[in-house]
mmCIF file of C-alpha atoms in Angstrom:
data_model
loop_
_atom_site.group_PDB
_atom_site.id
_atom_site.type_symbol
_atom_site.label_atom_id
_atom_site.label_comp_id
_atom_site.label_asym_id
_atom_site.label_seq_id
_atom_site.Cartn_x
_atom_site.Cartn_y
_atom_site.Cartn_z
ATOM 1 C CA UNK A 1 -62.578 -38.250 124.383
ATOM 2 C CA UNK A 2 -64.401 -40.252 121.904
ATOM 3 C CA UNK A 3 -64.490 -43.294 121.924
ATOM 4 C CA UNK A 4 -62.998 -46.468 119.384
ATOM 5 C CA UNK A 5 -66.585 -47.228 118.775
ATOM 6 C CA UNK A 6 -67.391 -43.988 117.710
ATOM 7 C CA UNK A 7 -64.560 -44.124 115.177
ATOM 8 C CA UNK A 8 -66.195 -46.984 114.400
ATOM 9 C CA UNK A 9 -69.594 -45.872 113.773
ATOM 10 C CA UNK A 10 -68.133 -43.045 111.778
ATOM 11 C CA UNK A 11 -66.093 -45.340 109.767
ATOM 12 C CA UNK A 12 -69.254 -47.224 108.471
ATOM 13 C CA UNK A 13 -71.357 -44.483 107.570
ATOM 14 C CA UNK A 14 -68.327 -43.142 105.079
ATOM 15 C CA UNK A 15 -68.274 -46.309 104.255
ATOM 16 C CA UNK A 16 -71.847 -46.286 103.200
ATOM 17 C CA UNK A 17 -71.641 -43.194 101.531
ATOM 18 C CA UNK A 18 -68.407 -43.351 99.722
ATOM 19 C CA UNK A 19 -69.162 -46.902 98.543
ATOM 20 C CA UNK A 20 -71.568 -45.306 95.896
ATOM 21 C CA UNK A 21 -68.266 -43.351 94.421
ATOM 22 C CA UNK A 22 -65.646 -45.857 94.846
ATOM 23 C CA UNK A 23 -65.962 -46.975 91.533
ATOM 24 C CA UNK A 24 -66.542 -43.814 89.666
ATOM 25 C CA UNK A 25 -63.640 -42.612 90.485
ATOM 26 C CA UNK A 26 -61.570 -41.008 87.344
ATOM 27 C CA UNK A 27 -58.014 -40.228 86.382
ATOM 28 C CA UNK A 28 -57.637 -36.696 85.223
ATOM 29 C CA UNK A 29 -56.568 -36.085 81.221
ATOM 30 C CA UNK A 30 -53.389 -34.094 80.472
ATOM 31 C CA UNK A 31 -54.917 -30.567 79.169
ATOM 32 C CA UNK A 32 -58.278 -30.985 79.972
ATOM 33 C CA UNK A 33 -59.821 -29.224 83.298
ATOM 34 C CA UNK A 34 -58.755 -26.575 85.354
ATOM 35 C CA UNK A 35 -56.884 -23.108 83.655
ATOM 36 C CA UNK A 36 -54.117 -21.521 85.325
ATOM 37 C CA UNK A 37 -56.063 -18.200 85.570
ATOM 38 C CA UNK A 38 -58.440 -20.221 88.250
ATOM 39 C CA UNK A 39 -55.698 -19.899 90.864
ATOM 40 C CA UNK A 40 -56.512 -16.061 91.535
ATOM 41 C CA UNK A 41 -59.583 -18.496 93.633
ATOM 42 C CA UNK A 42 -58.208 -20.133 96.931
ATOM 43 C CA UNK A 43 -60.943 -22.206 97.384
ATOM 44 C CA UNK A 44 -61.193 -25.214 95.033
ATOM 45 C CA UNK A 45 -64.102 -28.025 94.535
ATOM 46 C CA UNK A 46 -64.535 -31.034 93.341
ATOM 47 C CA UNK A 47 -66.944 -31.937 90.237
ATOM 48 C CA UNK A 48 -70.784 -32.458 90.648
ATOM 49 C CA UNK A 49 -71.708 -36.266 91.353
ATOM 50 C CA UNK A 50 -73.803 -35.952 88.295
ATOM 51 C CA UNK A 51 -70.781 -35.086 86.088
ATOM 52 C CA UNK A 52 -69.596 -38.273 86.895
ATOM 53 C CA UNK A 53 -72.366 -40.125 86.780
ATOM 54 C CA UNK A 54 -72.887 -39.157 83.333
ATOM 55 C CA UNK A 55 -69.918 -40.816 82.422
ATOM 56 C CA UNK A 56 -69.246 -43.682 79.808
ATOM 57 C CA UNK A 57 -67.705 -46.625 80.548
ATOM 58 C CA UNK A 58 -65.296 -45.949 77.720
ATOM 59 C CA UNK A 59 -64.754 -42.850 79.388
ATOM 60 C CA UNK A 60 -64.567 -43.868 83.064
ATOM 61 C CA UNK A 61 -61.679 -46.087 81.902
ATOM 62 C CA UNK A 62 -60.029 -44.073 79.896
ATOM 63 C CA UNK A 63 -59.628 -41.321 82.823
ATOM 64 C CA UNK A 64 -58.940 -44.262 85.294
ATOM 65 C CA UNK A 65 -55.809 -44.642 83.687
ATOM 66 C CA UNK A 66 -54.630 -41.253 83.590
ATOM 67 C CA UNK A 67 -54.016 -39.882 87.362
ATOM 68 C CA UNK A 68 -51.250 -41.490 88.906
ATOM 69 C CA UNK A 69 -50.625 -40.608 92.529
ATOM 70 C CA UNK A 70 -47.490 -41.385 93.989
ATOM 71 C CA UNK A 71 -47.776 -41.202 98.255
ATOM 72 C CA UNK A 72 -44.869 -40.074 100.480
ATOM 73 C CA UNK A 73 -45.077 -41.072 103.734
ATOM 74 C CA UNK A 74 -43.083 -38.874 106.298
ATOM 75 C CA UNK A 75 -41.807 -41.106 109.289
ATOM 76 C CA UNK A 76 -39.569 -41.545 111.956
ATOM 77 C CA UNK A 77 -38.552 -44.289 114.015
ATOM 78 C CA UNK A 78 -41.174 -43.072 117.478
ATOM 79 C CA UNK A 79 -43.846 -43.831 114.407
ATOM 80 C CA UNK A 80 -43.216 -47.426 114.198
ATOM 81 C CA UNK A 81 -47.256 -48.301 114.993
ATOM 82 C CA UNK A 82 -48.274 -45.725 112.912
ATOM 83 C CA UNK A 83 -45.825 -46.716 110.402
ATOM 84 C CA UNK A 84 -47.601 -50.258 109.923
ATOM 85 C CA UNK A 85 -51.024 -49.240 110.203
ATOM 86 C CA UNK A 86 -50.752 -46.923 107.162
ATOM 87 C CA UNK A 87 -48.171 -49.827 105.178
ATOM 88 C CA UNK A 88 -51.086 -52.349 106.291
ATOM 89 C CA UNK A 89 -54.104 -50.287 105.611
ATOM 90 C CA UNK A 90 -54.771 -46.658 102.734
ATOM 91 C CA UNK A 91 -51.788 -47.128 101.164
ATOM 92 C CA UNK A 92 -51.887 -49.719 99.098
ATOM 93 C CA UNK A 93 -54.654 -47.470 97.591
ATOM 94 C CA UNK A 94 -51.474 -45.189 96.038
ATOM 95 C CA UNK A 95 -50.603 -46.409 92.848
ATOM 96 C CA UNK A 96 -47.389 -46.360 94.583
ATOM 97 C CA UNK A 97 -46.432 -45.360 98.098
ATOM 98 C CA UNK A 98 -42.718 -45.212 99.867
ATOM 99 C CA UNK A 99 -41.708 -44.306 103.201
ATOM 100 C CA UNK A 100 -39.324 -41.565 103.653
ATOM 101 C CA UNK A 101 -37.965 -42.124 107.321
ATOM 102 C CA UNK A 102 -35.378 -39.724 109.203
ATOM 103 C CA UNK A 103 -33.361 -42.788 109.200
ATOM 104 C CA UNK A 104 -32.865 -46.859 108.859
ATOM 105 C CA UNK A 105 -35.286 -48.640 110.786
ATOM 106 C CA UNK A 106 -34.567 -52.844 109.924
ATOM 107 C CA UNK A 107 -38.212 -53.520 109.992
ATOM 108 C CA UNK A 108 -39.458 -51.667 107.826
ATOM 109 C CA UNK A 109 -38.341 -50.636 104.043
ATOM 110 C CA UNK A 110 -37.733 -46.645 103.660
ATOM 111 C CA UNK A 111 -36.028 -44.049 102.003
ATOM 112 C CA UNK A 112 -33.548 -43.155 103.823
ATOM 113 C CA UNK A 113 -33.276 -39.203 104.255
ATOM 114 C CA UNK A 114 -30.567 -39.256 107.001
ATOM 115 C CA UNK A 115 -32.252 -36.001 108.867
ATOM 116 C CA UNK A 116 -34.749 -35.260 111.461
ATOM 117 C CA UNK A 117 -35.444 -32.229 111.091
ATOM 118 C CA UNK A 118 -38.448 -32.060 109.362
ATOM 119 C CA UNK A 119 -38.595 -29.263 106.925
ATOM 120 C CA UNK A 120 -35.223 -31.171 105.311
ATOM 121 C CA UNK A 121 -37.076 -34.253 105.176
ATOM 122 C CA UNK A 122 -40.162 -32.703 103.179
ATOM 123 C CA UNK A 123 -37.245 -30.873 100.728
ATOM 124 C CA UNK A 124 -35.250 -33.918 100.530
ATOM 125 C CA UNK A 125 -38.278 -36.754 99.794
ATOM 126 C CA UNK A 126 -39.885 -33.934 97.354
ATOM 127 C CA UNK A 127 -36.406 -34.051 95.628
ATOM 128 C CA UNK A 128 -36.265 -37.424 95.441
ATOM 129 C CA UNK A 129 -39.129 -37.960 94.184
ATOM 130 C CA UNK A 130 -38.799 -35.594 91.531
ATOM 131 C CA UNK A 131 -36.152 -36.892 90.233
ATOM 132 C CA UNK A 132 -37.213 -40.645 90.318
ATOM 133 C CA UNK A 133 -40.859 -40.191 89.101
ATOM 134 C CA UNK A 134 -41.481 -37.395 87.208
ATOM 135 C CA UNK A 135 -42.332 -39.190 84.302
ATOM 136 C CA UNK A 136 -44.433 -41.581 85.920
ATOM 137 C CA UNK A 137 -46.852 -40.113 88.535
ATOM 138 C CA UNK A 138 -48.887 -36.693 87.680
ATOM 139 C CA UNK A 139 -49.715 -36.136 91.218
ATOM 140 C CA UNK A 140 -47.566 -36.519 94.465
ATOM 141 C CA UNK A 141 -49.320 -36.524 97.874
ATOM 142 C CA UNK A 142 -47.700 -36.282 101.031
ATOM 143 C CA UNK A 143 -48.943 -37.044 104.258
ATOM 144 C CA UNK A 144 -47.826 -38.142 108.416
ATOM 145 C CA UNK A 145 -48.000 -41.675 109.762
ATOM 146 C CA UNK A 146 -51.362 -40.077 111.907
ATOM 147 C CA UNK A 147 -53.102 -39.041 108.901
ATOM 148 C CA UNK A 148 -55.728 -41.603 107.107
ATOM 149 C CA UNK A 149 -56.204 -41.255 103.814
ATOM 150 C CA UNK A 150 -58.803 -42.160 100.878
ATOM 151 C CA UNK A 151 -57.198 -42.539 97.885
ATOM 152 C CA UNK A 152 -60.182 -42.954 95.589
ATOM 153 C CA UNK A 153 -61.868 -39.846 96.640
ATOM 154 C CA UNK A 154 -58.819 -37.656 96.194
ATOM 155 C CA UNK A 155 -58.920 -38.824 92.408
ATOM 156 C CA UNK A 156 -62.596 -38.597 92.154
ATOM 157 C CA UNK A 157 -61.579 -34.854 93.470
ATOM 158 C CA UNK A 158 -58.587 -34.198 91.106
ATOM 159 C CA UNK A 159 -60.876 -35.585 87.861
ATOM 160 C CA UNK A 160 -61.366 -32.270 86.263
ATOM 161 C CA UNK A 161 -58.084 -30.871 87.448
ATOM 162 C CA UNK A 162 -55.370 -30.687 85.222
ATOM 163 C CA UNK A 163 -51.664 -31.823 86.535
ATOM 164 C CA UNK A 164 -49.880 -29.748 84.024
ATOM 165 C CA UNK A 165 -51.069 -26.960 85.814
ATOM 166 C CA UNK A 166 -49.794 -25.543 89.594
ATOM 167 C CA UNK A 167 -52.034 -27.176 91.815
ATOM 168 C CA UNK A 168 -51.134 -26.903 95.549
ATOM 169 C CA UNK A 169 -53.848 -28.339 97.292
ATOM 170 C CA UNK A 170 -55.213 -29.390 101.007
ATOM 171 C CA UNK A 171 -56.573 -28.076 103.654
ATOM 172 C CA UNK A 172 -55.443 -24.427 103.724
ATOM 173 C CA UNK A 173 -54.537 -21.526 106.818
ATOM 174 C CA UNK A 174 -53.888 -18.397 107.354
ATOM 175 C CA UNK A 175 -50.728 -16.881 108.999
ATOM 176 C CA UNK A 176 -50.487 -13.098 108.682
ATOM 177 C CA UNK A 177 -50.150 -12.537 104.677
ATOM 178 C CA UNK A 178 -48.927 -16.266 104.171
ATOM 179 C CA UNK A 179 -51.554 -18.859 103.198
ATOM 180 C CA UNK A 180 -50.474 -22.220 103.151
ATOM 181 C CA UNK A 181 -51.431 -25.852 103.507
ATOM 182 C CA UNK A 182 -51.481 -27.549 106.706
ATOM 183 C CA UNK A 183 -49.734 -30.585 106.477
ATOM 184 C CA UNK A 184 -51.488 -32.819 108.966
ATOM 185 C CA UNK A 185 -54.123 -32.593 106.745
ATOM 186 C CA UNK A 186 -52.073 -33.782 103.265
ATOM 187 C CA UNK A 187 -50.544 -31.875 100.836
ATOM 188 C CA UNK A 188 -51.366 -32.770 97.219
ATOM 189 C CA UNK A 189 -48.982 -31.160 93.920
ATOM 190 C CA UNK A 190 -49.376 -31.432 90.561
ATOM 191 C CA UNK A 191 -46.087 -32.162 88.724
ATOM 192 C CA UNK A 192 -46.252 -28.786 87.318
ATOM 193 C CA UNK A 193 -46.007 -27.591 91.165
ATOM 194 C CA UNK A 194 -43.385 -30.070 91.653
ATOM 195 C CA UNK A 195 -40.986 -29.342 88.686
ATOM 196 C CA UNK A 196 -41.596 -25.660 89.643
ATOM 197 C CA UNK A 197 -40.290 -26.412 93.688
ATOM 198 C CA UNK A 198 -37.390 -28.244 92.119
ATOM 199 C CA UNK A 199 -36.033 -25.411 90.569
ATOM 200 C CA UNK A 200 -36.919 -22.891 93.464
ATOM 201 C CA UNK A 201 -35.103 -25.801 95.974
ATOM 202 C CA UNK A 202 -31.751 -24.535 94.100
ATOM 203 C CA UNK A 203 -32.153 -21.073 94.940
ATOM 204 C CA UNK A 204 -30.504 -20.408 98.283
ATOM 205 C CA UNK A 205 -32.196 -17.154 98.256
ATOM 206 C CA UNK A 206 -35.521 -17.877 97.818
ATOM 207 C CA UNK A 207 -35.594 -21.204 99.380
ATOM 208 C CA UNK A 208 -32.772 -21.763 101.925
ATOM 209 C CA UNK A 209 -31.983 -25.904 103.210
ATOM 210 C CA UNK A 210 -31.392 -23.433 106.491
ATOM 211 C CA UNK A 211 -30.953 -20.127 108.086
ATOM 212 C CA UNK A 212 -32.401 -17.263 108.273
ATOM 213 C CA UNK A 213 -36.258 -16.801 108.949
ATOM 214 C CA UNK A 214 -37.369 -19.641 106.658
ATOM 215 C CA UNK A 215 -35.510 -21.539 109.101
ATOM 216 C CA UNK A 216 -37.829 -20.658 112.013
ATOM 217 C CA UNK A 217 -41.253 -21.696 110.678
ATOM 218 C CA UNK A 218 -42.739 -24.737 110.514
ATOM 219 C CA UNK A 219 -42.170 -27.439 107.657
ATOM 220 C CA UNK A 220 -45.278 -26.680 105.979
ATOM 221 C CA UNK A 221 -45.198 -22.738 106.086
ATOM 222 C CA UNK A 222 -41.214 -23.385 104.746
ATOM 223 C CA UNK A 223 -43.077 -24.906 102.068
ATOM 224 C CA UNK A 224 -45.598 -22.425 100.875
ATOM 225 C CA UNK A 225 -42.995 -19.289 101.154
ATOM 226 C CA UNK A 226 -40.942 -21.399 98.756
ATOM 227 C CA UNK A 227 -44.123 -22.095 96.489
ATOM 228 C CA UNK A 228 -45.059 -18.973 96.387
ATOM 229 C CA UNK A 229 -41.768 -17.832 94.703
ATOM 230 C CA UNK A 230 -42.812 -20.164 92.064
ATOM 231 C CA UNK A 231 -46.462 -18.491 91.546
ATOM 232 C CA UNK A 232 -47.945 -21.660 93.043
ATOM 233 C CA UNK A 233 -50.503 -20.900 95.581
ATOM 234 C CA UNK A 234 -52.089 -23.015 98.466
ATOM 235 C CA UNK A 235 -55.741 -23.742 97.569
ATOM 236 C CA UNK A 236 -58.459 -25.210 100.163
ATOM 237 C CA UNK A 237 -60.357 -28.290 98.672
ATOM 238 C CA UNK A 238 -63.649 -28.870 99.195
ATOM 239 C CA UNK A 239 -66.853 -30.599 97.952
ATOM 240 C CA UNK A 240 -69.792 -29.477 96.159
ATOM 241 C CA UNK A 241 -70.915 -28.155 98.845
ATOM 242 C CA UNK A 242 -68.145 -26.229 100.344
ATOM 243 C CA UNK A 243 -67.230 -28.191 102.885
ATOM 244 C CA UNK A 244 -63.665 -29.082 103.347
ATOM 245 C CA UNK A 245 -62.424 -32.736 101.863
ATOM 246 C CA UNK A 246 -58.669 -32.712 103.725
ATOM 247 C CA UNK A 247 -59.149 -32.938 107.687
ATOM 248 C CA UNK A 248 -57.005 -32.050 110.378
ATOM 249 C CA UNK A 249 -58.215 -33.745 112.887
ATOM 250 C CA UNK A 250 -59.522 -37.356 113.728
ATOM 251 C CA UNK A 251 -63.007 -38.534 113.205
ATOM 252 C CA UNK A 252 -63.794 -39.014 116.962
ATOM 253 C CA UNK A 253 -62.632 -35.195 117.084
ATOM 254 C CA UNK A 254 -65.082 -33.929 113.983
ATOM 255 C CA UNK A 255 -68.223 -35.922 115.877
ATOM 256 C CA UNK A 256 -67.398 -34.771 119.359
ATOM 257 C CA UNK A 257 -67.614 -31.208 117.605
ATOM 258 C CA UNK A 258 -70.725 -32.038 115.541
ATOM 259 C CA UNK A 259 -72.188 -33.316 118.291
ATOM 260 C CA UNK A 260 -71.373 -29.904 120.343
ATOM 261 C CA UNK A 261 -72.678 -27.651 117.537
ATOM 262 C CA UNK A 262 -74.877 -29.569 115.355
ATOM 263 C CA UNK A 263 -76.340 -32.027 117.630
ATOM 264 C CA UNK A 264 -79.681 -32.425 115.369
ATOM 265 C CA UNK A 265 -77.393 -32.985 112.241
ATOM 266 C CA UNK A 266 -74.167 -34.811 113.837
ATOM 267 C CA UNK A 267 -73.580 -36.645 110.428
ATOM 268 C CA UNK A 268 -73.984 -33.757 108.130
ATOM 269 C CA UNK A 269 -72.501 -31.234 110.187
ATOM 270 C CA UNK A 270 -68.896 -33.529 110.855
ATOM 271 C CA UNK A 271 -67.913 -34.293 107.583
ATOM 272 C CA UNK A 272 -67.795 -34.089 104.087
ATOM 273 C CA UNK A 273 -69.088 -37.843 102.084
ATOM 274 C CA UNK A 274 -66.150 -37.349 100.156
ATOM 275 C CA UNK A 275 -63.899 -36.600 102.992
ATOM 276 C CA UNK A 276 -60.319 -37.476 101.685
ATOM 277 C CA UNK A 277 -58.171 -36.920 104.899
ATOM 278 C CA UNK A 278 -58.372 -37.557 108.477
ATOM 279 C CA UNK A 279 -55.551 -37.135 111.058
ATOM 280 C CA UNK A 280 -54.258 -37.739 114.440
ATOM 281 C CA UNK A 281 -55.429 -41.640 114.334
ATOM 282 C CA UNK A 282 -54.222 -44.427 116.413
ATOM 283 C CA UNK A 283 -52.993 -47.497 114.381
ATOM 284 C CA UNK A 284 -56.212 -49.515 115.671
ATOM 285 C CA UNK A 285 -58.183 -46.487 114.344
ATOM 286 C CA UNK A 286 -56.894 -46.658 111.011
ATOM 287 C CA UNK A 287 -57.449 -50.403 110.698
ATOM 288 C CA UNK A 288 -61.369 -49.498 111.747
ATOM 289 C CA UNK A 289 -61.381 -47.236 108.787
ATOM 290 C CA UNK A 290 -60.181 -49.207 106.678
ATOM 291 C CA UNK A 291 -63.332 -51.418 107.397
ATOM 292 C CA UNK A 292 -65.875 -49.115 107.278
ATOM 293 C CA UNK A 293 -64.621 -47.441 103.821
ATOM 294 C CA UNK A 294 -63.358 -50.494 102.091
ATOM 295 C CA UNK A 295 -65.433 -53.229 103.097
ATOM 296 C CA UNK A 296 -68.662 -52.691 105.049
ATOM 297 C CA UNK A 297 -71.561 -53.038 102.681
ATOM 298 C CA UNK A 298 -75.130 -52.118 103.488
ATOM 299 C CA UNK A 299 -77.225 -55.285 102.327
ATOM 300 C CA UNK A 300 -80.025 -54.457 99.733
ATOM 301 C CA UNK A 301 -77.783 -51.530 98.191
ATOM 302 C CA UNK A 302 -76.633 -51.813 94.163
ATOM 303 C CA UNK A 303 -73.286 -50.785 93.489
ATOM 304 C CA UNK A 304 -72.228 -50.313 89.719
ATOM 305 C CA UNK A 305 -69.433 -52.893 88.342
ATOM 306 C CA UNK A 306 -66.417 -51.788 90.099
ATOM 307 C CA UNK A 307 -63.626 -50.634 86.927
#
């Protein structure tokens, strides 16, 4: 098992390398990016560095102010740790984030979805959400209490995408004909995707609360067989370089692998340097992230004026 100080040593070096990013980060433009006819492709990436690089000022602004991602945290009272690790630490990266909890816990503020089973939770906080903010946020990510999350680099990632389109994004799998996205990794929708599951949500049919075999798969598969009665299809995201930017699994789990297969090239062959998602962390884990991506700087290295 890995150690903290391996999560720790991990932690700095995407710090390091995501530090150069932070603040080029953009906000995607209503109708400019991505056509619908790309999602016959289930593989995704994000833009070239130097697309962003080339960038105005005027311009980097301008986008900044045009993704809005609104965060839904899935928890339940066992997650209380979790729970304030995630309040404490990414989340206040969303330009807003809410807790949807199975039910009232008194110290912490929630969303009560009165439920805990889970694939009613992830149909009744999508709802919700929906209907609160569907004029105000363009993209919705959801994610567990275990999953650590960069908030910058999944904008950076969605700059070129366009949210009146059906993205359904993260880090995709395959079971038997269905492909879908595995939620310990995140699951990001555009608010095209989202109006479209709101509508498919009232179909009894197509997307049942319960019963039948929907019933019997997990949350996340429940999800995509719904989706895909929309014509929104899961789509793996990855960087330039085709390497994936939503992880499953911790950081300490990605090195200890690297370090099996790769062990010449343990950095390179863990992670992407725009990684946006890691999961199964401990709460102190998450807090060691949080240094290494958001405040370890390496002396002697310029960073532009952050926007």
């Amino acid at each position: 098992m890995i150690s903290e100080s391996s999560s720790f040593v991990k932690g700095m070096v995407l710090g390091g390398l995501f530090c150069v990013f932070v603040t080029l980060i953009g906000h995607n433009k209503m109708g400019h990016g991505t056509k619908a006819h790309h999602h016959e492709h289930h593989h995704i990436q994000a833009p070239n560095k130097e697309d962003v690089l080339n960038l105005s000022e005027g311009e980097r602004l301008e986008l900044s102010h045009s993704i809005r991602v609104y965060c839904i945290i899935l928890v339940k009272p066992k997650d209380l740790g979790n729970w304030a690790a995630v309040k404490e630490t990414w989340s206040k990266h969303c330009d807003k984030a809410e807790f949807y909890s199975s039910e009232s816990v008194k110290v912490f503020d929630s969303v009560v979805l009165n439920t805990n089973d889970m694939w009613m939770m992830v149909r009744n906080a999508y709802k919700l959400a929906y209907e609160r903010y569907k004029d105000e946020y363009n993209w919705f990510f959801l994610a567990h209490p275990t999953t650590f999350a960069v908030i910058e680099n999944l904008k950076y990632f969605l700059l070129k995408k366009d949210a009146s389109q059906p993205f359904y994004i993260g880090h995709t799998v395959k079971s038997g004909e269905l492909e879908y996205v595995d939620g310990d990794g995140g699951i990001v929708l555009s608010i095209e995707s989202l109006k479209r599951l709101s509508k498919i949500f009232e179909d009894p049919d197509k997307c049942p609360e319960q019963g039948g075999l929907i019933w019997k798969l997990s949350e996340d598969k429940q999800l995509a067989v719904c989706l895909k009665y929309t014509g929104v299809f899961a789509e793996n995201a990855e960087d330039s370089e085709g390497k994936d930017v939503f992880n499953t699994k911790s950081v300490g789990s990605l090195i200890k692998e690297a370090m099996a297969n790769h062990p010449q090239q343990v950095v390179e062959g863990c992670c992407s340097d725009m990684a946006i998602t890691f999961n199964g962390l401990a709460p102190n884990h998450m807090h060691v992230m949080m240094y290494g991506v958001y405040r370890l700087r390496a002396y002697g290295i310029l960073l532009p004026p952050p926007l």
